[in-house]
Coordinates of C-alpha atoms in Angstrom, one line a residue:
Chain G
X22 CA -5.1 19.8 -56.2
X23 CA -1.9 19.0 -55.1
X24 CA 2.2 19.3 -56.0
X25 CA 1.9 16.1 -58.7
X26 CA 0.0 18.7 -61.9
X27 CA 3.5 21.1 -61.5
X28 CA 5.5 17.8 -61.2
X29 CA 4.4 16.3 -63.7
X30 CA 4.6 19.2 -65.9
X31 CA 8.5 19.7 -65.3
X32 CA 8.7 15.9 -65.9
X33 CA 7.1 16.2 -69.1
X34 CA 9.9 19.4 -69.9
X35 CA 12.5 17.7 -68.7
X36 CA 11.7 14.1 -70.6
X37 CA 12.1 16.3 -73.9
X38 CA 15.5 17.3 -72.4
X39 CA 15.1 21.0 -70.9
X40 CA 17.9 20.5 -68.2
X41 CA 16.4 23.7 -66.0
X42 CA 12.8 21.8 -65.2
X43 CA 14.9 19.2 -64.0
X44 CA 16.9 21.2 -62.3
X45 CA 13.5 23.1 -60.6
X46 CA 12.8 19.4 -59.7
X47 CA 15.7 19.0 -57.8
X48 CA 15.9 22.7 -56.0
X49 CA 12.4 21.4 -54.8
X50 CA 13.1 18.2 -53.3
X51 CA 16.3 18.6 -52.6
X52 CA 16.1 19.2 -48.5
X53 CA 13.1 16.7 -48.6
X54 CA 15.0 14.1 -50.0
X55 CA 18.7 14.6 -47.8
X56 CA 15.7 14.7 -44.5
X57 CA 14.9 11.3 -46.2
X58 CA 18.2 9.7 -46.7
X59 CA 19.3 10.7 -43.1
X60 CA 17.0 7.9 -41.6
X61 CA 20.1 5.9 -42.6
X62 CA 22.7 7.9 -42.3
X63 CA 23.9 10.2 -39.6
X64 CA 26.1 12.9 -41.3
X65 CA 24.5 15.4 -43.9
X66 CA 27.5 15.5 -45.3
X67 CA 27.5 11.9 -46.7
X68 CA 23.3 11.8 -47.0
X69 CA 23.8 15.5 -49.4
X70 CA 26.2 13.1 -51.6
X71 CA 23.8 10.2 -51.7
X72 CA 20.6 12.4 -52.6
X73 CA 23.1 13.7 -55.2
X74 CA 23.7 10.4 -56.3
X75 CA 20.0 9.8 -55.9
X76 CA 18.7 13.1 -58.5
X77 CA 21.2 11.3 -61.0
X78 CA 20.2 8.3 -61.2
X79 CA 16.7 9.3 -61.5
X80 CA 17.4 12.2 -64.2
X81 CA 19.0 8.7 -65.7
X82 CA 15.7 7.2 -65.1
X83 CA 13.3 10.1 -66.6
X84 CA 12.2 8.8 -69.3
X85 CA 11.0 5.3 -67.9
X86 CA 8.9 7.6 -65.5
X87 CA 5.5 7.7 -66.6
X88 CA 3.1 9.2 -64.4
X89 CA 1.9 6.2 -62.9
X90 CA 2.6 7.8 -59.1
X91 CA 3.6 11.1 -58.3
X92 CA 7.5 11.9 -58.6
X93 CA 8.3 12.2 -55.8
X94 CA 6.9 8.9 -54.8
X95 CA 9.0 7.8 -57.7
X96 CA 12.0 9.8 -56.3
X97 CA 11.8 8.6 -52.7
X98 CA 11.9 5.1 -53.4
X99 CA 15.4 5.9 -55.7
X100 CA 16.5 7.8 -52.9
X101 CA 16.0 5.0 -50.5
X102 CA 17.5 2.2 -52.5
X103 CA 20.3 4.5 -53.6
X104 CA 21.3 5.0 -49.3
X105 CA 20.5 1.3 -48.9
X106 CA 22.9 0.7 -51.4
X107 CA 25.4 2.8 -49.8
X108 CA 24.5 1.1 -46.5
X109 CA 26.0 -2.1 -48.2
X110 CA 29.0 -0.5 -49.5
X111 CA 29.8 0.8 -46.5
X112 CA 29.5 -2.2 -44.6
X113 CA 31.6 -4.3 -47.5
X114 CA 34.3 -1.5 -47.3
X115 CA 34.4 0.0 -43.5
X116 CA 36.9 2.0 -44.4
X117 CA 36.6 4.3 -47.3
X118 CA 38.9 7.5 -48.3
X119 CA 38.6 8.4 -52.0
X120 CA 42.5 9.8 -52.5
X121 CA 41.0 10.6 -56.1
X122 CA 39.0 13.4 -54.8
X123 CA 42.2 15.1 -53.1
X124 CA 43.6 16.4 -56.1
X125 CA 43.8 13.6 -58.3
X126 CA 44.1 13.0 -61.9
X127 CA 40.5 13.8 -62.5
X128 CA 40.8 17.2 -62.1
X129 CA 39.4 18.2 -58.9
X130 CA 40.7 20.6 -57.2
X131 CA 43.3 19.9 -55.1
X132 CA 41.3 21.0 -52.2
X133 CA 38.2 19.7 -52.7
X134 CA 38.5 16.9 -49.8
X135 CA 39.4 19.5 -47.3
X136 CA 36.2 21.5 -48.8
X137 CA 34.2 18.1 -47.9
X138 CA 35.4 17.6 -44.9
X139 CA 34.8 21.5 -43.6
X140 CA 31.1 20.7 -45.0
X141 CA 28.3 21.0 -42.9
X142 CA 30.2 18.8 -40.2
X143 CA 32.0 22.1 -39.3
X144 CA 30.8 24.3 -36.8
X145 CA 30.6 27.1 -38.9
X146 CA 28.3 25.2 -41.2
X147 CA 26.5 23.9 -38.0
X148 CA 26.2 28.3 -37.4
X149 CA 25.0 29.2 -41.1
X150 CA 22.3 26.2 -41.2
X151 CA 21.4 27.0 -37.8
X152 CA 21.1 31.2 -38.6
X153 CA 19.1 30.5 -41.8
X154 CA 16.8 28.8 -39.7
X155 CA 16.6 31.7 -36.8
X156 CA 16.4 34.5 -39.9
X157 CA 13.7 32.7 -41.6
X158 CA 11.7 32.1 -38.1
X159 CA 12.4 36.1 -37.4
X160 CA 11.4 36.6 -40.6
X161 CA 7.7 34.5 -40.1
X162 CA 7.4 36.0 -36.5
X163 CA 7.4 39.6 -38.1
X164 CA 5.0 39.1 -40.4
X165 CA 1.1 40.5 -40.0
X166 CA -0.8 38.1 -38.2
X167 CA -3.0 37.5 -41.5
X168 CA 0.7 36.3 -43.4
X169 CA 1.9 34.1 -41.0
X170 CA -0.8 32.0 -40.1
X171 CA -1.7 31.4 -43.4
X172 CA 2.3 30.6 -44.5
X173 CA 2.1 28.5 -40.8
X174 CA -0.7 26.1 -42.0
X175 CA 0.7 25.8 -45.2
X176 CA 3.7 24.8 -44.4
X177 CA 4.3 23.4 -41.3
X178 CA 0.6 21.8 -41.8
X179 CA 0.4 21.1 -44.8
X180 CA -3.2 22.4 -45.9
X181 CA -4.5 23.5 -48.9
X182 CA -5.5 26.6 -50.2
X183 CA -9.0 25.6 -49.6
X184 CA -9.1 24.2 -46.2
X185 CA -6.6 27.5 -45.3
X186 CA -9.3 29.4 -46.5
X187 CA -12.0 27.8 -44.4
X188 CA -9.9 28.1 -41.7
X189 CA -9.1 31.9 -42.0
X190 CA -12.9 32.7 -43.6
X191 CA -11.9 34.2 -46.1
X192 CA -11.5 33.6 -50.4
X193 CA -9.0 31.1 -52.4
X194 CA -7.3 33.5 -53.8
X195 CA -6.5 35.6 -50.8
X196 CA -4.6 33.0 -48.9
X197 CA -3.1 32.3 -51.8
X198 CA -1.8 36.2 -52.0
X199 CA -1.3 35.7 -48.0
X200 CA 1.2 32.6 -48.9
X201 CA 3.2 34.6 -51.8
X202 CA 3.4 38.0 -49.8
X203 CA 4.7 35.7 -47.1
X204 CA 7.2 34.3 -48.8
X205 CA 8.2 37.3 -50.9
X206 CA 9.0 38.7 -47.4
X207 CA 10.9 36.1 -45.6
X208 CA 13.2 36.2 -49.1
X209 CA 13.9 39.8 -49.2
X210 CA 15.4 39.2 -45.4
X211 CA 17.4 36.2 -46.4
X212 CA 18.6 38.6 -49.5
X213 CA 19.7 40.8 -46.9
X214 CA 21.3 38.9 -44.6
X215 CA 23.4 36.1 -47.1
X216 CA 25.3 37.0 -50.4
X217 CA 22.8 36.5 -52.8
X218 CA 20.8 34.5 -51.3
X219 CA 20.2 31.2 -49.8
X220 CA 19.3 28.0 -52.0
X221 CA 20.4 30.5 -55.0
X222 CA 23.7 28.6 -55.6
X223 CA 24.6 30.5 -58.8
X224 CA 24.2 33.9 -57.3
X225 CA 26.1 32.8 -54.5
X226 CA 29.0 31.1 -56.4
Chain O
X51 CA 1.5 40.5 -66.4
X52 CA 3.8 41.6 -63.7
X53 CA 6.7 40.2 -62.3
X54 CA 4.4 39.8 -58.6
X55 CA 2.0 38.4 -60.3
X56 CA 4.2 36.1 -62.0
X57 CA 5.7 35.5 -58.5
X58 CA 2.5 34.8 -57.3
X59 CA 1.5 32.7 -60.1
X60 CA 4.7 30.4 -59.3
X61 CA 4.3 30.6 -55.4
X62 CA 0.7 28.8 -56.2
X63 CA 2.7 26.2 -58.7
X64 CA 4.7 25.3 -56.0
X65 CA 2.1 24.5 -53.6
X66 CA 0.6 22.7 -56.7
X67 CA -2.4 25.0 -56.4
X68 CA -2.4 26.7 -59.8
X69 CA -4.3 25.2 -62.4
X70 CA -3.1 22.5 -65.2
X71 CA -3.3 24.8 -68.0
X72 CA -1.7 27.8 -66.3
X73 CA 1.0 25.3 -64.8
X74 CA 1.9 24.2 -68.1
X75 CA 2.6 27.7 -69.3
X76 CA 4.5 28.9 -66.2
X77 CA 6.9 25.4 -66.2
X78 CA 7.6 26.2 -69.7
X79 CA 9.4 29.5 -68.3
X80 CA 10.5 28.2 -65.7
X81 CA 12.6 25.4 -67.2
X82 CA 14.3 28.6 -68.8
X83 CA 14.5 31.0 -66.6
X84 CA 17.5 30.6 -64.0
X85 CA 16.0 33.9 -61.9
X86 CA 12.9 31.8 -61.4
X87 CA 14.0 29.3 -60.6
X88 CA 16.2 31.0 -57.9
X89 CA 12.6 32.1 -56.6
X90 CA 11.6 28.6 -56.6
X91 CA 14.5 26.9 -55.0
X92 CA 14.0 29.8 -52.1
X93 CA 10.8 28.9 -51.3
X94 CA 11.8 25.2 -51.0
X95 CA 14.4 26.7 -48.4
X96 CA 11.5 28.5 -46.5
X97 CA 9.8 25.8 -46.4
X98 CA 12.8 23.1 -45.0
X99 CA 13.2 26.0 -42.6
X100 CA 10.0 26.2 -40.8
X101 CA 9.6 22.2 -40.7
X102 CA 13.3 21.8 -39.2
X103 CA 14.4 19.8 -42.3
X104 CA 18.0 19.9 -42.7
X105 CA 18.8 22.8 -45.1
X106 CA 20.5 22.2 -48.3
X107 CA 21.8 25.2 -49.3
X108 CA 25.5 27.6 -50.1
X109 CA 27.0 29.8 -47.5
X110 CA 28.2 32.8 -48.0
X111 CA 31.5 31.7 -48.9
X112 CA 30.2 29.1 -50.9
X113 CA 32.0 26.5 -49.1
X114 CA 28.9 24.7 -48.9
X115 CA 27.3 23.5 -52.4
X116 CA 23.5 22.7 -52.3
X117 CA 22.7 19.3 -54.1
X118 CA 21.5 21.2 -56.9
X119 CA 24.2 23.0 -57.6
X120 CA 25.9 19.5 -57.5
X121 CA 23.5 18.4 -59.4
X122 CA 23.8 20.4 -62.7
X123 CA 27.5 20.4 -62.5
X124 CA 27.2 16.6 -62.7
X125 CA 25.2 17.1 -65.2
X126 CA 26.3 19.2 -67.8
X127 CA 29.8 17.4 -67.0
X128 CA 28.1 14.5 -68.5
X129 CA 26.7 16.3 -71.2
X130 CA 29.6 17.8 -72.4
X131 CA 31.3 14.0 -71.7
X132 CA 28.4 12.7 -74.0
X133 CA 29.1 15.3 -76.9
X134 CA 32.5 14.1 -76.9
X135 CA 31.8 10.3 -77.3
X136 CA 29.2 10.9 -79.8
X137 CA 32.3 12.7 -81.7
X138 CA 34.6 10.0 -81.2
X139 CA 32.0 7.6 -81.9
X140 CA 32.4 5.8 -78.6
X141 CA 30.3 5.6 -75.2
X142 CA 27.0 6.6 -74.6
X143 CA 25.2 9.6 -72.7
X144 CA 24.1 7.0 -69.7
X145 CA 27.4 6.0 -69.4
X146 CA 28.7 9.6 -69.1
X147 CA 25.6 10.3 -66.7
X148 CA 26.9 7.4 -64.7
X149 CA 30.5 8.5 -65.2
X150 CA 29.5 12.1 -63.8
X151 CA 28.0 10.4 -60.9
X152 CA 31.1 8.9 -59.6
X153 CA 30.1 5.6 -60.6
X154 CA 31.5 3.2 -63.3
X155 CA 28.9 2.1 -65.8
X156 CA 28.3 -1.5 -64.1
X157 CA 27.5 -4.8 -66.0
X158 CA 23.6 -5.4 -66.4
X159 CA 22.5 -7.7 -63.2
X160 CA 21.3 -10.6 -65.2
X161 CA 24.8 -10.6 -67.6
X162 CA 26.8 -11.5 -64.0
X163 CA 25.8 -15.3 -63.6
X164 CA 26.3 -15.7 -67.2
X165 CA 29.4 -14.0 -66.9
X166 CA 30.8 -16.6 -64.4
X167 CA 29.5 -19.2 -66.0
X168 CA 31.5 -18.2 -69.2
X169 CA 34.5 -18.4 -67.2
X170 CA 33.8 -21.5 -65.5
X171 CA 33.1 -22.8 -69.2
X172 CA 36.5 -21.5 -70.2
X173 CA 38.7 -23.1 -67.5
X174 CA 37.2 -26.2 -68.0
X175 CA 37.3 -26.3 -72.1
X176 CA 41.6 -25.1 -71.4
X177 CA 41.5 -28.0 -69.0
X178 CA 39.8 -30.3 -71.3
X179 CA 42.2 -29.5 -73.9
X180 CA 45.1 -29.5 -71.8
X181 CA 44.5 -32.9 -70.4
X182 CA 44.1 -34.1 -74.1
X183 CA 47.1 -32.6 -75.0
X184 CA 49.0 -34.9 -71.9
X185 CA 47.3 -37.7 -72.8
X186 CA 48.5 -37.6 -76.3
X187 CA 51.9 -37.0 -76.0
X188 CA 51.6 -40.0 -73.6
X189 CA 50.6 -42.9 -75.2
X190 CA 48.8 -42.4 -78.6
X191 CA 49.7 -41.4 -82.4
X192 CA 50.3 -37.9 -82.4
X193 CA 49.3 -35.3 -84.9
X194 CA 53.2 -35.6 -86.3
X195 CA 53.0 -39.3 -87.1
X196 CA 49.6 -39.0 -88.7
X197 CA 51.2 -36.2 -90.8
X198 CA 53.6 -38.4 -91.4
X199 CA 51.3 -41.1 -92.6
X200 CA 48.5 -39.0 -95.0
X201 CA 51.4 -38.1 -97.6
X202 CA 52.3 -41.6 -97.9
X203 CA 48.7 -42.6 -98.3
X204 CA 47.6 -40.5 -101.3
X205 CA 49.8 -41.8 -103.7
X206 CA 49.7 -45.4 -102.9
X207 CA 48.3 -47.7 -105.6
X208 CA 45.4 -49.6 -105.1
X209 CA 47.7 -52.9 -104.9
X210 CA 49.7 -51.4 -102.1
X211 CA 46.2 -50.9 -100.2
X212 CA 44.8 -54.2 -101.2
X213 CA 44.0 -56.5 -97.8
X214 CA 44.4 -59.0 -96.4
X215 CA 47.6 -59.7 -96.5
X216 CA 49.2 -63.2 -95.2
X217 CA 49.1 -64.2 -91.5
X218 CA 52.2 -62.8 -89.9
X219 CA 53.6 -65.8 -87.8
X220 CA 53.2 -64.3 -83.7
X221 CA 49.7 -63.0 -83.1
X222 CA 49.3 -59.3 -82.9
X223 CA 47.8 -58.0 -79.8
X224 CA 45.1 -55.9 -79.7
X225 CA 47.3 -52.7 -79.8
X226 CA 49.3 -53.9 -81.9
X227 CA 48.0 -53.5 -85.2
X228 CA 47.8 -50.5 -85.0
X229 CA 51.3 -49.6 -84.0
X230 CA 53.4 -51.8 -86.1
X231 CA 54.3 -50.5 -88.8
X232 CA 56.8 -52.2 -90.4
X233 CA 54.8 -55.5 -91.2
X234 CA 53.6 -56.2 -93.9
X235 CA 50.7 -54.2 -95.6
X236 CA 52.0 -50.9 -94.4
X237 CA 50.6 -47.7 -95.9
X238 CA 53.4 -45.3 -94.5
X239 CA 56.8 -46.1 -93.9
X240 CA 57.4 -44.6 -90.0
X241 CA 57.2 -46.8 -87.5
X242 CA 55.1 -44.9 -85.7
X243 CA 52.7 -44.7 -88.5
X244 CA 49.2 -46.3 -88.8
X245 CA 48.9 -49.7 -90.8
X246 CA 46.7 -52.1 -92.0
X247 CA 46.5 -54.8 -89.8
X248 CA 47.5 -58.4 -90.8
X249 CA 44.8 -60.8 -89.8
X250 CA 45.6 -63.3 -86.9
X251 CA 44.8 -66.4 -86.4
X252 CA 42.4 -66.6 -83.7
X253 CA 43.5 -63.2 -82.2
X254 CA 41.8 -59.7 -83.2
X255 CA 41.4 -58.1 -86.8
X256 CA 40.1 -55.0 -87.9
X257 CA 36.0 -55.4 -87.7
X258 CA 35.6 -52.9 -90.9
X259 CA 38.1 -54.2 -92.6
X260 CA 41.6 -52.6 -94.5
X261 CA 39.3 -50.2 -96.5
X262 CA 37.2 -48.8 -93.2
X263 CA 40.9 -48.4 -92.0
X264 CA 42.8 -47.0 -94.9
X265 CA 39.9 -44.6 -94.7
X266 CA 39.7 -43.1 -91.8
X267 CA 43.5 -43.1 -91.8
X268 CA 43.0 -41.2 -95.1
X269 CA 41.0 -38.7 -93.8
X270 CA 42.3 -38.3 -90.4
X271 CA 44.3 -35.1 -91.0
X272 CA 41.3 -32.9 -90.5
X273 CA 40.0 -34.9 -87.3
X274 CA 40.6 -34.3 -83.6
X275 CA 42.8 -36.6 -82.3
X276 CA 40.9 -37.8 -79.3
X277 CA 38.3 -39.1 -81.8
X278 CA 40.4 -40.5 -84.3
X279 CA 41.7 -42.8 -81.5
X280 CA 38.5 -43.2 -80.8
X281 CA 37.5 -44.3 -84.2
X282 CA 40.8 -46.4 -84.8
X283 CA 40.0 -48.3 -81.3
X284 CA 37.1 -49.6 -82.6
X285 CA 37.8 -51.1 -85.1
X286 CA 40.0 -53.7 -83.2
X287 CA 37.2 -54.7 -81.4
X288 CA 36.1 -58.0 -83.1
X289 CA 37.6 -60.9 -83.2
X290 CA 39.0 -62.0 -86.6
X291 CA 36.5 -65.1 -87.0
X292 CA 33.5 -62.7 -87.3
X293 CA 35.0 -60.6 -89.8
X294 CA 36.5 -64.0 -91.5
X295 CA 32.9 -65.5 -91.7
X296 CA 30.8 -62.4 -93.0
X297 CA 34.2 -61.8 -95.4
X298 CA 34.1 -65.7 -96.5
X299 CA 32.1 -66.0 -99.2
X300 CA 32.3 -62.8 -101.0
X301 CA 35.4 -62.5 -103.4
X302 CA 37.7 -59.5 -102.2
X303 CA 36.4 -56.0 -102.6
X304 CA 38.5 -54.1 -104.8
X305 CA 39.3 -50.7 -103.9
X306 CA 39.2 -47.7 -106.0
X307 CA 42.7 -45.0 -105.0
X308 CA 42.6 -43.7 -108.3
X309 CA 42.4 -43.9 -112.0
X310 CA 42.7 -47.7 -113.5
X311 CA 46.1 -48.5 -113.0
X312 CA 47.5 -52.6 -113.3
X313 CA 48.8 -54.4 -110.5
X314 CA 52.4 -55.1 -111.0
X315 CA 52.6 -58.3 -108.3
X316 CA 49.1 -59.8 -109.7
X317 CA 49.4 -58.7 -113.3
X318 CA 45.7 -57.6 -113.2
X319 CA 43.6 -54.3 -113.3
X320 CA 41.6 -52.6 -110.9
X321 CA 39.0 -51.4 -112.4
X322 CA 36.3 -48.7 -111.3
X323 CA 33.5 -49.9 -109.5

């Protein structure tokens, strides 16, 4: 068993136009698909506005999805056309400064370009994405031995509940109480540590 | 069932270990319930985290804005964009999705080439007609001096119409004919104006004869110019001795213009055929 069943249901939900399982979609993929688009481009910055552009095209695309290959399949080849496409754009027009998004007549914000620029380019972004990453590695290193090998192999290996399990000798359904206990715990220390919590943008906001 | 176990029930969705069934049911809530999917999008972050992915997510300032949060704003921008075409009646949802994304709803990829194409086509019909136009004004008839001639045509008698008439004395040239207009056997009265030919002597006569002519002159008003030069051309074509010998032993054709009406120069009457 794998991630396509829980896919495909939130497909399914969000063909018949329920905006939050797409939006579940999204908050999952999200950091697989920027990791994706920055093969072919450098700055996170401009890869977080192409996977934008990527999750829009394909919620435009939803319902011509169907089921033939696992969504994310599906996603990552709109992801990569959508940077190659930006690729091409860039190299037709070296130079590009949208004016419109400094305050224009469309209603940004008038500092909305100085927002983008001070994006994760900045140093201090540079700082937060670098102490998420040294609270959540705390977090795992704190855990009972039991916990964090079995979040370990899940995540950074990628193994199933069942081959965790032979590993560890022990049931299914205790690694799979391990995995959430794991994660439950690694949350409650980002809760403390960031407003509201990270990759909760509504909280935060 | 508890909130952990509901926890627990979504950490197993999200490693896609929970079964169909149960996945079904637990989707259901959590395409509805933002706090869940909170839950969700954290353990996406753990996850970026411990692989070294880059991590997509808001400060604590919210200077930064995860794609997802982009994402739904873009979203229900276009929503709300699509509510208001449908009540103006204009636009569509994909173009507001496509709106919302920064992008201008582009032309379909096959529609381009045919695109060009329809301007190339355009261009070359204006130059067409504009060359026409040039070539009119030129050297041939134009739409003024047929004007000129139709009225003068419908109310002829059928003797004014009737052809041949007598040789003139200097043999026309092949334009000719067609341009003078003050010989004998006119239809119109302009100068300019179309006219029955007189037959020369050894030079060139109208192949169709007077009636073909009177005819097409007739009927001109509603034809493009370039063809009724066209049509008019031809019938110069021939010399005179063909028409003259395939004309020879058949009496002249009377032609109908009209109720029965009597010739005043022959003294006879043109009757219906």
């Amino acid at each position: 068993m794998n991630a396509e069943a829980s896919d495909l249901s939130l497909v399914q939900r969000a063909q018949k136009g329920e905006a939050g399982a797409f939006d579940a979609l999204v908050r999952r993929y999200q950091h697989k698909v920027v990791k994706l688009v920055m093969r072919y481009v450098r700055n996170q910055t401009e890869a977080e506005d192409i996977a934008q552009e990527a999750f829009i095209k394909a919620y435009r695309a939803l319902p011509r999805f169907r089921g033939d290959s696992a969504f994310y399949t599906w996603l990552y080849r709109i992801a990569i056309n959508t940077a190659k496409n930006a690729l091409a754009a860039r190299a037709r027009n070296p130079v590009q400064f949208d004016l419109d998004r400094n305050g224009g007549d469309d209603g940004d914000a008038p500092g909305d370009l100085q927002d983008r620029m001070t994006d994760t380019a900045t140093p201090e972004a540079l700082a937060l994405t670098e102490e998420i990453r040294a609270t959540v590695t705390a977090a795992i290193e704190q855990l009972p031995e039991d916990l964090r090998t079995a979040i370990m192999l899940r995540e950074l290996e990628g193994l199933s509940y069942e081959e965790i399990a032979t590993a560890m000798d022990c049931p299914v359904g205790t690694v799979r109480s391990r995995i959430f206990r794991a994660r439950e715990a690694v949350d409650a220390r980002l809760r403390e540590i960031f407003d509201g919590g990270l990759g909760r943008g509504e909280v935060a906001g | 069932m508890t909130e952990d176990e509901r926890a627990s029930q979504l950490s197993a969705m999200f490693d896609g270990e929970l079964p169909p069934a149960e996945c079904e049911l637990l989707a259901r809530r959590l395409s509805r319930d933002e706090a869940l999917r909170r839950q969700w999008g954290s353990y996406a972050l753990i996850g970026a985290a411990v692989r070294g992915e880059p991590i997509v997510a808001r400060g604590r300032a919210g200077a930064q804005t995860d794609v997802a949060a982009r994402v739904r704003q873009a979203l229900a921008k276009s929503t709300d964009e699509a509510a208001d075409a449908a009540a103006t009646g204009a636009g569509s949802e994909a173009d507001a999705v496509a709106t919302a994304g920064g992008r201008r709803p582009r032309m379909p990829r096959w529609a381009v080439p045919l695109s060009g194409f329809g301007l190339a086509a355009s261009v070359a019909v204006l130059g067409v007609a504009a060359a026409a136009l040039f070539w009119l004004r030129g050297d041939a008839p134009t739409g003024a001096a047929v004007a000129n001639v139709v009225p003068s045509v419908r109310p002829a008698s059928a003797a004014e119409v009737v052809v041949p008439m007598p040789l003139p004395a200097a043999p026309a040239s092949p334009a000719a004919p067609v341009a003078q207009g003050a010989s004998p056997g006119t239809i119109g009265q302009s100068d300019d104006s179309y006219t029955v030919p007189p037959p020369a002597q050894g030079g060139i006569a109208l192949a169709g004869g007077a009636t073909l002519a009177n005819f097409l002159v007739a009927h001109s008003e509603v034809s493009m110019p370039m063809l009724r030069r066209n049509a008019l051309s031809t019938l110069v074509a021939v010399p005179i001795e063909a028409e003259a010998a395939v004309a020879a032993p058949q009496a002249p054709l009377p032609v109908w213009s009209g109720p029965a009406t009597t010739d005043p120069a022959a003294g006879s009457a043109v009757e219906r055929p």
